């Protein structure tokens, strides 16, 4: 069974839950930016949560099915159409051989996740089917999907229940302005306390430069650095450090002006200081932000970060129970 | 050298071994990461060494962040006692300096450079006090380099020059990063040389290009069959300038999968190196050139 790509959309790639374990060699974690939505789509079609699906940003693809299939679309609000007829999102949908899946315009959020019963069965590379395009690794031939590609599909489990949906309270939330919780740290001692306080007080906006590598924000006041003589090897700009690892979710501020939150395909390290890290519970929210979305950064403690993590895990458990 | 401990969110412990770069900081960091790996601490999922710092990824559902911090901190003293000795590889990397491909690229991005009138090599030679590009290339290829970090993108080595600090080359990065860098460009930023493993964005000055692939996701290159990434932290690199004829010949050999990098197994002892840098480097040079 294969799915033929009639139109790839803007940028659509094969993703699963990611490729952990190779960050120390510069190979990013990759995987769905909104992993909750990816898991939900897989559960709806009876897949393992770690099965590979498609992630599409802003514009949905057009896909033709050679055989009967079960699919689900989660994530952003983007009306789903099968042979032109509108279908519900967050729901297991049967598709007949010869039918075409397409989408209307995006109304909220940024990324949709398309799961197919059996999963997209591209070869596993370093433990994952996720696409790392810069390294031409994983996914469909190491790149985003293109017109006329034929995407292989694995064997369905048969566990999917046609028409079943994710309960409303377990779907993606779409708060505006979005609030992203940050644990301060890493190199936050490089900036003045007043300047850091202001960073957390001000409203920011998602910049147009927002992709799978990182999300840039603008609109706030530039940070003020504490004076120092730059250490050997760091570089001359006060925002430079001796090149270090960049934690997943870390917030770097090159030149002190525009913060960038590093995401799934980010570079693994470099020479810009970081003021903290977005907590694990909030990383999924970022992939659903459109440019110009107002955002606030809220400072939290490790205890609060762990509480949020547990709340997120509890929500995922409820999702699993609802779709058992 | 006083390590600083901090958390990167709820999943990373970050340790800055020293603010400034030195081989001493690298070796202390290396000792600490080795001991952490040996202890196989439950909940630790990945250890990522960097130049003078490292990061430990963990699952806070398995190990409490505070408990992990205490355990890693307790390793600091033990790591300080470890001998700074490494069994490693000495690798010769052929470099075609002033090649046409990085030249075309640097001209394309000239308005993002500190010196729009010159080339990256002319600029780097001038600000480091070299009388000519040739003299600068002789310095860049004249001493060995120590791979102190692998990362940024897949398999990219950061290399630290193995000379006295006063002689180390330093250059700033581009004023604004380029959107393009040829694959296998030999670059420079801060005190580090690098080799861009893949084509893509970059901010380092561009000096030349190597015909030797260092990342192969298909694992078809004979010396990358076992693993797609060539470099490991601790590798020692010696650049050898080559001309266009040898570059073309090597590219052809790579295409036929007949190229094999020149590699020697060596023991590196930081104390012996620090005691006589010139003599130590001369011995390394002799090893890579001998048969």
Coordinates of C-alpha atoms in Angstrom, one line a residue:
Chain A
X1 CA 0.0 0.0 0.0
X2 CA 1.3 3.4 -0.9
X3 CA 0.0 7.0 -0.7
X4 CA 0.7 9.2 -3.7
X5 CA 1.6 12.8 -3.2
X6 CA -0.5 15.0 -5.5
X7 CA 0.6 18.2 -3.8
X8 CA 3.0 18.3 -0.9
X9 CA 1.7 21.5 0.6
X10 CA 4.2 24.1 1.8
X11 CA 6.5 21.9 3.8
X12 CA 5.4 18.4 4.8
X13 CA 7.7 15.8 6.2
X14 CA 7.7 12.3 7.8
X15 CA 8.0 12.5 11.6
X16 CA 7.7 10.3 14.6
X17 CA 8.5 11.0 18.2
X18 CA 12.1 11.7 17.4
X19 CA 15.7 10.4 17.3
X20 CA 17.2 10.8 20.8
X21 CA 20.8 9.7 21.5
X22 CA 22.8 11.3 18.8
X23 CA 22.8 14.9 19.9
X24 CA 26.4 14.6 21.1
X25 CA 27.4 14.2 17.4
X26 CA 25.3 17.1 16.2
X27 CA 22.3 15.1 15.1
X28 CA 19.2 16.7 16.5
X29 CA 16.3 15.0 18.2
X30 CA 13.9 15.8 15.3
X31 CA 10.4 14.3 15.4
X32 CA 7.0 16.0 15.6
X33 CA 7.1 19.6 17.0
X34 CA 3.7 18.9 18.6
X35 CA 4.3 15.4 19.9
X36 CA 1.0 15.2 21.8
X37 CA -0.9 15.7 18.6
X38 CA 1.3 13.1 16.8
X39 CA 0.5 10.6 19.6
X40 CA -3.2 11.3 19.4
X41 CA -3.3 10.8 15.7
X42 CA -1.5 7.5 16.0
X43 CA -3.8 6.3 18.8
X44 CA -6.9 7.1 16.7
X45 CA -5.8 4.9 13.9
X46 CA -4.6 2.1 16.1
X47 CA -0.9 2.7 15.7
X48 CA 1.8 2.6 18.3
X49 CA 2.3 6.2 19.5
X50 CA 5.8 6.1 18.0
X51 CA 4.7 5.3 14.5
X52 CA 5.6 7.7 11.8
X53 CA 3.1 10.1 10.3
X54 CA 3.2 13.4 8.3
X55 CA 3.7 16.9 9.7
X56 CA 2.5 19.7 7.5
X57 CA 2.9 23.4 8.3
X58 CA 0.4 26.1 7.4
X59 CA -0.8 24.4 4.2
X60 CA -2.0 20.8 4.0
X61 CA -0.9 18.3 1.3
X62 CA -3.1 16.6 -1.2
X63 CA -2.8 12.8 -1.0
X64 CA -4.3 10.0 -3.1
X65 CA -4.9 6.6 -1.5
X66 CA -4.3 3.4 -3.6
X67 CA -6.1 1.2 -1.1
X68 CA -8.6 1.5 1.7
X69 CA -7.1 3.1 4.8
X70 CA -7.9 4.6 8.1
X71 CA -6.5 8.0 8.8
X72 CA -6.7 10.8 11.5
X73 CA -5.7 14.4 11.4
X74 CA -4.8 16.3 14.6
X75 CA -3.0 19.4 15.6
X76 CA -3.9 22.8 14.1
X77 CA -7.4 23.7 13.0
X78 CA -7.4 23.0 9.3
X79 CA -10.6 21.5 7.8
X80 CA -10.0 18.0 6.5
X81 CA -11.6 16.9 3.2
X82 CA -12.0 13.5 1.7
X83 CA -12.9 13.7 -2.0
X84 CA -13.9 17.3 -1.3
X85 CA -16.2 16.6 1.6
X86 CA -15.4 18.2 5.0
X87 CA -14.6 15.7 7.7
X88 CA -14.0 16.2 11.4
X89 CA -10.5 16.6 12.8
X90 CA -9.2 14.5 15.8
X91 CA -11.3 11.6 14.5
X92 CA -10.6 8.2 12.9
X93 CA -11.7 8.5 9.3
X94 CA -12.0 5.7 6.8
X95 CA -10.7 6.5 3.3
X96 CA -11.6 4.3 0.3
X97 CA -9.2 3.2 -2.5
X98 CA -8.9 6.0 -5.0
X99 CA -10.1 8.8 -2.7
X100 CA -8.1 12.0 -2.2
X101 CA -7.3 13.6 1.1
X102 CA -7.0 17.4 1.0
X103 CA -7.4 20.4 3.3
X104 CA -9.0 23.8 3.5
X105 CA -7.2 26.9 4.8
X106 CA -5.7 26.9 8.3
X107 CA -7.8 28.7 10.8
X108 CA -5.8 28.3 14.1
X109 CA -2.5 26.7 15.1
X110 CA 0.3 26.0 12.6
X111 CA 0.9 22.3 12.2
X112 CA -1.3 19.3 11.4
X113 CA -0.4 15.7 12.0
X114 CA -1.7 13.0 9.6
X115 CA -1.6 9.4 10.8
X116 CA -2.4 6.4 8.6
X117 CA -3.2 3.0 10.1
X118 CA 0.1 1.1 9.8
X119 CA 2.3 4.2 9.8
X120 CA 4.4 5.7 7.1
X121 CA 6.9 2.8 6.6
X122 CA 10.1 4.6 5.5
X123 CA 13.4 3.0 6.6
X124 CA 14.4 3.5 10.2
X125 CA 17.6 5.7 10.4
X126 CA 19.4 5.8 13.8
X127 CA 16.3 4.5 15.5
X128 CA 13.8 6.9 14.0
X129 CA 11.9 7.6 10.8
X130 CA 11.9 11.4 11.4
X131 CA 13.3 13.6 8.7
X132 CA 16.5 15.5 9.3
X133 CA 16.8 17.4 6.0
X134 CA 20.1 19.2 6.6
X135 CA 21.8 15.8 7.1
X136 CA 19.7 14.1 4.4
X137 CA 18.8 11.5 7.1
X138 CA 15.6 9.6 7.8
X139 CA 12.2 10.4 6.5
X140 CA 11.3 10.0 2.8
X141 CA 14.8 10.0 1.1
X142 CA 16.1 12.4 3.7
X143 CA 13.9 15.3 2.6
X144 CA 10.4 16.9 2.7
X145 CA 7.9 15.1 0.6
X146 CA 7.4 16.2 -3.0
X147 CA 4.9 15.8 -5.8
X148 CA 4.6 12.3 -7.2
X149 CA 6.3 10.7 -4.2
X150 CA 4.8 7.3 -3.2
X151 CA 4.8 7.0 0.5
X152 CA 4.9 3.4 1.8
X153 CA 2.4 2.4 4.5
X154 CA 2.9 -0.4 7.0
X155 CA 0.4 -3.1 8.0
X156 CA -2.5 -1.7 10.1
X157 CA -3.1 -3.2 13.5
X158 CA -6.9 -3.4 12.9
X159 CA -7.5 -1.7 16.3
X160 CA -8.8 1.6 14.9
X161 CA -12.5 2.3 15.5
X162 CA -13.9 4.3 12.5
X163 CA -15.6 7.6 13.6
X164 CA -14.1 7.6 17.1
X165 CA -12.8 11.1 18.1
X166 CA -10.6 12.6 20.8
X167 CA -12.9 14.2 23.5
X168 CA -13.0 18.0 23.2
X169 CA -11.2 18.6 26.5
X170 CA -8.2 16.5 25.4
X171 CA -7.7 18.4 22.1
X172 CA -5.1 21.1 21.5
X173 CA -5.6 24.3 23.4
X174 CA -5.2 27.5 21.5
X175 CA -4.6 30.3 24.1
X176 CA -3.7 33.8 22.8
X177 CA -1.5 35.3 24.0
X178 CA 0.4 32.1 24.5
X179 CA 2.3 31.8 27.7
X180 CA 5.6 29.8 27.6
X181 CA 7.1 28.8 30.9
X182 CA 10.9 29.1 31.2
X183 CA 13.3 27.8 33.9
X184 CA 15.9 30.6 34.0
X185 CA 19.5 29.4 34.1
X186 CA 22.4 28.4 31.8
X187 CA 24.1 31.8 31.1
X188 CA 21.4 34.1 32.6
X189 CA 24.1 35.6 34.9
X190 CA 25.4 37.4 31.8
X191 CA 22.5 39.9 31.8
X192 CA 21.5 42.4 34.5
X193 CA 18.7 41.5 36.9
X194 CA 16.5 44.4 35.8
X195 CA 16.9 43.4 32.2
X196 CA 16.0 39.8 32.9
X197 CA 12.9 40.9 34.9
X198 CA 11.8 43.1 31.9
X199 CA 12.2 40.1 29.6
X200 CA 9.6 38.2 31.6
X201 CA 7.3 41.2 32.0
X202 CA 7.1 42.3 28.3
X203 CA 4.9 41.0 25.5
X204 CA 6.7 39.4 22.6
X205 CA 5.6 38.4 19.2
X206 CA 6.5 35.3 17.1
X207 CA 8.8 36.5 14.3
X208 CA 8.5 35.3 10.7
X209 CA 11.8 33.3 11.2
X210 CA 10.1 30.4 13.0
X211 CA 10.6 26.8 11.9
X212 CA 11.6 23.4 13.0
X213 CA 15.0 24.6 14.0
X214 CA 13.9 27.4 16.2
X215 CA 11.3 30.0 16.9
X216 CA 12.4 33.6 17.0
X217 CA 10.5 36.3 18.9
X218 CA 10.6 40.1 18.7
X219 CA 9.0 43.2 20.1
X220 CA 10.7 43.2 23.5
X221 CA 13.5 45.4 24.8
X222 CA 17.1 44.3 24.1
X223 CA 18.9 42.7 27.1
X224 CA 21.6 44.6 29.0
X225 CA 24.8 42.6 29.7
X226 CA 26.9 42.6 32.8
X227 CA 30.3 44.0 32.0
X228 CA 33.1 41.5 31.7
X229 CA 36.3 40.8 29.7
X230 CA 35.3 38.2 27.2
X231 CA 36.9 34.8 28.1
X232 CA 39.5 33.3 25.7
X233 CA 37.8 31.5 22.8
X234 CA 34.4 33.1 23.3
X235 CA 34.4 35.7 20.7
X236 CA 34.1 39.5 21.1
X237 CA 30.3 40.1 21.3
X238 CA 29.0 40.2 24.9
X239 CA 26.4 37.6 23.9
X240 CA 29.1 35.1 22.8
X241 CA 30.3 32.2 24.9
X242 CA 32.8 29.4 24.3
X243 CA 30.8 27.2 22.0
X244 CA 28.7 24.8 24.2
X245 CA 25.8 22.4 23.9
X246 CA 22.4 24.0 23.3
X247 CA 19.7 22.1 25.4
X248 CA 16.5 21.3 23.5
X249 CA 14.2 24.2 24.4
X250 CA 16.9 26.6 25.4
X251 CA 16.4 30.3 24.8
X252 CA 19.4 32.0 23.2
X253 CA 19.5 35.7 22.5
X254 CA 22.2 36.6 19.9
X255 CA 23.3 40.1 20.3
X256 CA 20.8 40.4 23.2
X257 CA 18.0 41.4 20.8
X258 CA 15.7 38.7 19.6
X259 CA 15.2 35.5 21.7
X260 CA 15.2 32.2 19.8
X261 CA 13.8 29.0 21.3
X262 CA 15.6 26.0 19.8
X263 CA 13.3 23.2 18.7
X264 CA 13.4 19.7 17.3
X265 CA 15.8 20.2 14.3
X266 CA 18.0 22.8 16.1
X267 CA 21.8 22.9 15.9
X268 CA 23.2 21.0 18.9
X269 CA 25.6 23.7 20.0
X270 CA 27.2 27.0 19.3
X271 CA 28.5 30.2 20.7
X272 CA 25.5 32.2 21.8
X273 CA 24.5 32.6 25.5
X274 CA 21.2 31.3 26.7
X275 CA 19.0 32.8 29.4
X276 CA 17.1 29.6 30.3
X277 CA 15.0 26.8 28.8
X278 CA 11.4 26.3 28.0
X279 CA 10.0 23.6 30.3
X280 CA 9.3 20.2 28.7
X281 CA 5.5 20.6 29.2
X282 CA 5.3 23.6 27.0
X283 CA 7.4 22.6 24.0
X284 CA 4.5 21.2 22.1
X285 CA 2.7 24.6 22.2
X286 CA 5.5 26.3 20.3
X287 CA 5.1 24.2 17.1
X288 CA 1.5 25.5 16.9
X289 CA 2.4 29.2 16.9
X290 CA 1.9 31.3 13.8
X291 CA 4.1 34.4 13.1
X292 CA 2.9 37.5 14.9
X293 CA 1.2 35.5 17.7
X294 CA 1.6 37.5 20.9
X295 CA 3.5 35.6 23.6
X296 CA 4.7 36.0 27.1
X297 CA 7.5 34.2 28.9
X298 CA 6.8 33.2 32.5
X299 CA 9.6 32.4 34.9
X300 CA 9.1 29.2 36.9
X301 CA 11.0 27.1 39.4
X302 CA 12.2 23.5 38.9
X303 CA 9.3 22.4 41.2
X304 CA 6.8 24.2 39.0
X305 CA 8.4 22.7 35.9
X306 CA 8.0 19.2 37.3
X307 CA 4.4 19.8 38.4
X308 CA 3.6 21.0 34.8
X309 CA 5.4 17.9 33.4
X310 CA 3.2 15.6 35.6
X311 CA 0.1 17.5 34.6
X312 CA 1.0 17.0 30.9
X313 CA 1.7 13.3 31.5
X314 CA -1.7 13.0 33.2
X315 CA -3.4 14.5 30.2
X316 CA -1.6 12.1 28.0
X317 CA -2.8 9.2 30.2
X318 CA -6.4 10.4 29.9
X319 CA -6.0 10.5 26.1
X320 CA -4.7 6.9 26.1
X321 CA -7.7 5.8 28.3
X322 CA -10.2 7.6 26.1
X323 CA -8.8 5.8 23.0
X324 CA -8.3 2.4 24.5
Chain B
X1 CA 38.8 26.4 36.9
X2 CA 35.7 26.2 39.0
X3 CA 32.8 24.2 37.3
X4 CA 29.4 25.9 37.4
X5 CA 26.2 23.8 37.5
X6 CA 22.9 24.9 36.1
X7 CA 19.8 23.2 34.7
X8 CA 18.6 23.5 31.1
X9 CA 14.9 23.1 31.8
X10 CA 13.6 19.9 33.5
X11 CA 15.6 17.6 31.3
X12 CA 19.2 18.8 31.1
X13 CA 21.9 19.3 33.6
X14 CA 24.5 21.8 32.2
X15 CA 28.0 22.0 33.5
X16 CA 30.4 24.8 32.5
X17 CA 33.8 23.4 33.5
X18 CA 35.5 26.7 32.7
X19 CA 34.4 30.1 31.2
X20 CA 37.4 30.1 28.8
X21 CA 38.7 27.5 26.4
X22 CA 41.7 25.5 27.2
X23 CA 42.8 21.9 26.8
X24 CA 42.9 21.6 30.5
X25 CA 39.2 22.5 30.6
X26 CA 38.5 20.0 27.9
X27 CA 40.3 17.2 29.7
X28 CA 38.5 17.9 33.0
X29 CA 35.2 17.9 31.2
X30 CA 36.2 14.6 29.4
X31 CA 37.1 13.0 32.7
X32 CA 33.8 14.0 34.3
X33 CA 31.7 12.8 31.4
X34 CA 33.6 9.5 31.4
X35 CA 32.9 8.9 35.1
X36 CA 29.3 9.8 34.6
X37 CA 29.0 7.3 31.8
X38 CA 30.8 4.6 33.8
X39 CA 28.4 5.0 36.7
X40 CA 25.5 4.4 34.4
X41 CA 23.2 6.6 36.5
X42 CA 19.6 5.5 36.1
X43 CA 17.6 8.2 34.3
X44 CA 20.6 9.6 32.4
X45 CA 19.8 9.3 28.7
X46 CA 22.6 11.1 27.0
X47 CA 25.9 12.8 27.8
X48 CA 27.0 15.5 25.4
X49 CA 30.6 16.8 25.8
X50 CA 31.4 20.3 24.4
X51 CA 34.6 22.3 24.4
X52 CA 34.9 23.4 28.0
X53 CA 31.4 22.3 29.2
X54 CA 29.0 19.4 28.9
X55 CA 25.4 18.6 29.1
X56 CA 23.7 15.6 30.7
X57 CA 20.2 14.8 29.4
X58 CA 18.0 13.0 32.0
X59 CA 14.5 11.8 32.6
X60 CA 13.2 13.6 35.7
X61 CA 10.6 11.0 36.2
X62 CA 13.4 8.5 36.9
X63 CA 16.1 10.6 38.6
X64 CA 15.3 13.8 40.6
X65 CA 17.2 16.8 39.2
X66 CA 18.6 17.7 42.7
X67 CA 19.9 14.1 43.2
X68 CA 21.5 14.0 39.8
X69 CA 23.2 17.4 40.4
X70 CA 24.7 16.1 43.7
X71 CA 26.0 13.0 42.1
X72 CA 27.6 14.8 39.2
X73 CA 29.1 17.4 41.6
X74 CA 30.6 14.6 43.7
X75 CA 32.4 13.4 40.6
X76 CA 34.3 16.6 40.2
X77 CA 37.1 15.8 42.7
X78 CA 37.6 12.3 41.3
X79 CA 37.8 13.7 37.8
X80 CA 40.5 16.1 38.9
X81 CA 42.7 13.2 39.8
X82 CA 42.4 11.4 36.5
X83 CA 45.5 11.3 34.3
X84 CA 45.0 13.6 31.3
X85 CA 45.9 10.8 28.8
X86 CA 43.9 9.8 25.8
X87 CA 44.2 6.9 23.4
X88 CA 43.2 8.6 20.2
X89 CA 43.6 9.0 16.4
X90 CA 45.9 11.3 14.6
X91 CA 44.3 12.1 11.2
X92 CA 45.6 13.9 8.2
X93 CA 43.0 16.1 6.4
X94 CA 44.0 17.3 2.9
X95 CA 42.9 20.9 2.4
X96 CA 42.6 22.9 -0.8
X97 CA 43.1 26.4 0.5
X98 CA 41.8 29.4 -1.5
X99 CA 39.6 27.1 -3.6
X100 CA 37.1 28.4 -6.2
X101 CA 34.0 27.2 -4.4
X102 CA 34.4 28.9 -1.0
X103 CA 35.7 31.9 -2.9
X104 CA 32.5 32.1 -5.0
X105 CA 30.5 31.8 -1.8
X106 CA 32.4 34.4 0.2
X107 CA 32.1 36.9 -2.7
X108 CA 28.3 36.2 -2.7
X109 CA 28.0 37.2 1.0
X110 CA 30.6 40.0 1.0
X111 CA 28.2 42.6 2.5
X112 CA 27.9 40.4 5.6
X113 CA 31.6 40.5 6.2
X114 CA 33.9 42.8 8.3
X115 CA 36.1 43.4 5.3
X116 CA 34.0 43.6 2.1
X117 CA 37.1 44.5 0.0
X118 CA 39.1 41.4 0.8
X119 CA 38.7 37.7 1.2
X120 CA 38.2 35.8 4.5
X121 CA 41.8 34.6 4.3
X122 CA 43.2 38.0 3.7
X123 CA 41.2 39.4 6.6
X124 CA 42.2 36.6 9.0
X125 CA 45.9 36.9 8.0
X126 CA 45.9 40.6 8.6
X127 CA 44.2 40.7 11.9
X128 CA 46.4 37.9 13.2
X129 CA 49.6 39.7 12.2
X130 CA 50.6 37.5 9.2
X131 CA 52.4 39.3 6.4
X132 CA 50.7 37.2 3.7
X133 CA 47.9 34.7 3.1
X134 CA 50.6 32.1 2.4
X135 CA 52.2 32.7 5.8
X136 CA 48.8 32.4 7.4
X137 CA 48.1 29.1 5.6
X138 CA 51.5 27.8 6.7
X139 CA 50.4 28.6 10.3
X140 CA 47.0 27.0 10.0
X141 CA 48.4 23.9 8.4
X142 CA 51.6 23.9 10.5
X143 CA 50.4 22.7 13.8
X144 CA 48.0 20.0 14.8
X145 CA 44.4 20.6 16.0
X146 CA 42.5 19.0 18.8
X147 CA 38.8 18.0 18.2
X148 CA 37.2 19.4 21.3
X149 CA 33.6 19.1 20.3
X150 CA 31.5 17.4 17.6
X151 CA 28.2 19.1 16.8
X152 CA 26.3 22.2 15.6
X153 CA 25.2 20.1 12.6
X154 CA 25.8 16.3 12.1
X155 CA 29.4 15.4 12.6
X156 CA 30.9 18.9 12.4
X157 CA 34.2 19.0 14.4
X158 CA 35.3 22.0 16.4
X159 CA 39.1 22.0 16.4
X160 CA 41.4 23.8 18.9
X161 CA 44.8 24.8 17.8
X162 CA 47.6 23.0 19.6
X163 CA 50.0 25.9 20.1
X164 CA 50.8 28.4 22.9
X165 CA 47.9 30.7 23.6
X166 CA 49.9 33.7 22.3
X167 CA 50.2 32.1 18.9
X168 CA 46.6 30.9 18.6
X169 CA 44.7 32.2 15.6
X170 CA 41.5 34.1 16.5
X171 CA 38.9 35.5 14.1
X172 CA 35.4 36.8 14.6
X173 CA 32.5 35.2 12.9
X174 CA 30.7 36.9 9.9
X175 CA 28.8 40.0 11.0
X176 CA 25.6 38.3 9.9
X177 CA 25.6 34.5 9.2
X178 CA 25.6 33.3 5.6
X179 CA 22.7 31.3 4.3
X180 CA 25.0 29.0 2.4
X181 CA 28.4 27.3 2.9
X182 CA 29.8 24.7 0.6
X183 CA 29.9 21.2 2.0
X184 CA 33.4 20.3 3.5
X185 CA 34.4 23.9 3.9
X186 CA 37.3 24.4 6.3
X187 CA 36.1 27.3 8.5
X188 CA 37.1 29.5 11.4
X189 CA 35.4 31.3 14.2
X190 CA 36.6 32.5 17.6
X191 CA 39.6 30.2 18.4
X192 CA 38.1 27.2 16.6
X193 CA 38.6 25.8 13.2
X194 CA 35.8 23.5 11.8
X195 CA 34.9 21.5 8.8
X196 CA 31.3 22.0 7.6
X197 CA 30.0 18.4 7.3
X198 CA 27.0 19.4 5.2
X199 CA 26.0 22.3 3.0
X200 CA 24.1 25.0 4.8
X201 CA 24.0 28.2 6.8
X202 CA 27.2 29.3 8.7
X203 CA 29.0 32.2 10.3
X204 CA 32.6 31.0 10.3
X205 CA 35.2 32.5 8.0
X206 CA 36.0 30.3 5.0
X207 CA 39.6 29.3 4.3
X208 CA 39.4 26.2 2.0
X209 CA 37.8 22.9 1.3
X210 CA 38.6 19.3 1.9
X211 CA 37.8 16.5 -0.6
X212 CA 37.4 14.0 2.3
X213 CA 33.7 13.3 3.3
X214 CA 33.2 13.3 7.1
X215 CA 29.5 12.5 7.2
X216 CA 27.6 10.0 5.1
X217 CA 24.0 9.2 6.1
X218 CA 24.0 6.3 3.5
X219 CA 27.2 4.8 5.1
X220 CA 28.6 3.8 1.7
X221 CA 31.9 5.6 2.1
X222 CA 34.4 2.8 3.0
X223 CA 35.6 4.4 6.2
X224 CA 32.1 5.4 7.3
X225 CA 30.4 2.0 6.9
X226 CA 30.4 1.4 10.6
X227 CA 29.1 4.8 11.5
X228 CA 28.0 7.8 9.5
X229 CA 29.9 10.4 11.6
X230 CA 33.7 10.4 11.2
X231 CA 35.0 12.6 14.0
X232 CA 35.0 11.9 17.8
X233 CA 36.0 14.3 20.5
X234 CA 39.7 13.8 21.3
X235 CA 40.8 13.2 17.7
X236 CA 43.9 15.1 16.6
X237 CA 43.9 16.6 13.1
X238 CA 46.8 17.7 10.9
X239 CA 45.8 19.7 7.8
X240 CA 47.9 19.2 4.7
X241 CA 47.7 21.8 1.9
X242 CA 46.9 20.4 -1.5
X243 CA 46.6 21.9 -5.0
X244 CA 43.8 21.7 -7.5
X245 CA 45.4 18.6 -9.2
X246 CA 45.5 16.6 -6.0
X247 CA 42.1 17.9 -5.0
X248 CA 40.5 16.7 -8.3
X249 CA 42.4 13.4 -8.0
X250 CA 41.1 12.8 -4.4
X251 CA 37.5 13.7 -5.4
X252 CA 37.8 11.1 -8.1
X253 CA 39.1 8.5 -5.6
X254 CA 36.3 9.3 -3.2
X255 CA 33.8 8.9 -6.0
X256 CA 35.2 5.4 -6.7
X257 CA 35.2 4.7 -2.9
X258 CA 38.9 4.1 -3.1
X259 CA 40.0 7.0 -0.8
X260 CA 41.2 6.1 2.6
X261 CA 42.1 8.8 5.2
X262 CA 45.6 8.6 6.7
X263 CA 45.1 7.7 10.4
X264 CA 47.6 6.8 13.1
X265 CA 46.7 5.4 16.6
X266 CA 48.4 7.6 19.2
X267 CA 48.5 8.2 22.9
X268 CA 48.1 11.9 23.8
X269 CA 49.4 13.1 27.2
X270 CA 48.4 16.6 28.1
X271 CA 51.2 17.0 30.6
X272 CA 53.9 16.0 28.2
X273 CA 52.3 18.3 25.6
X274 CA 52.2 21.3 27.9
X275 CA 55.8 20.7 28.9
X276 CA 57.1 20.9 25.4
X277 CA 54.5 21.9 22.8
X278 CA 56.9 22.4 19.9
X279 CA 58.7 19.1 20.5
X280 CA 55.4 17.2 21.0
X281 CA 54.0 18.5 17.8
X282 CA 57.1 17.6 15.9
X283 CA 56.7 14.0 17.1
X284 CA 53.1 14.0 16.0
X285 CA 54.2 15.3 12.7
X286 CA 56.7 12.6 12.4
X287 CA 54.1 9.9 13.2
X288 CA 51.7 11.1 10.5
X289 CA 54.4 11.4 7.9
X290 CA 56.2 8.2 8.7
X291 CA 55.0 4.9 7.4

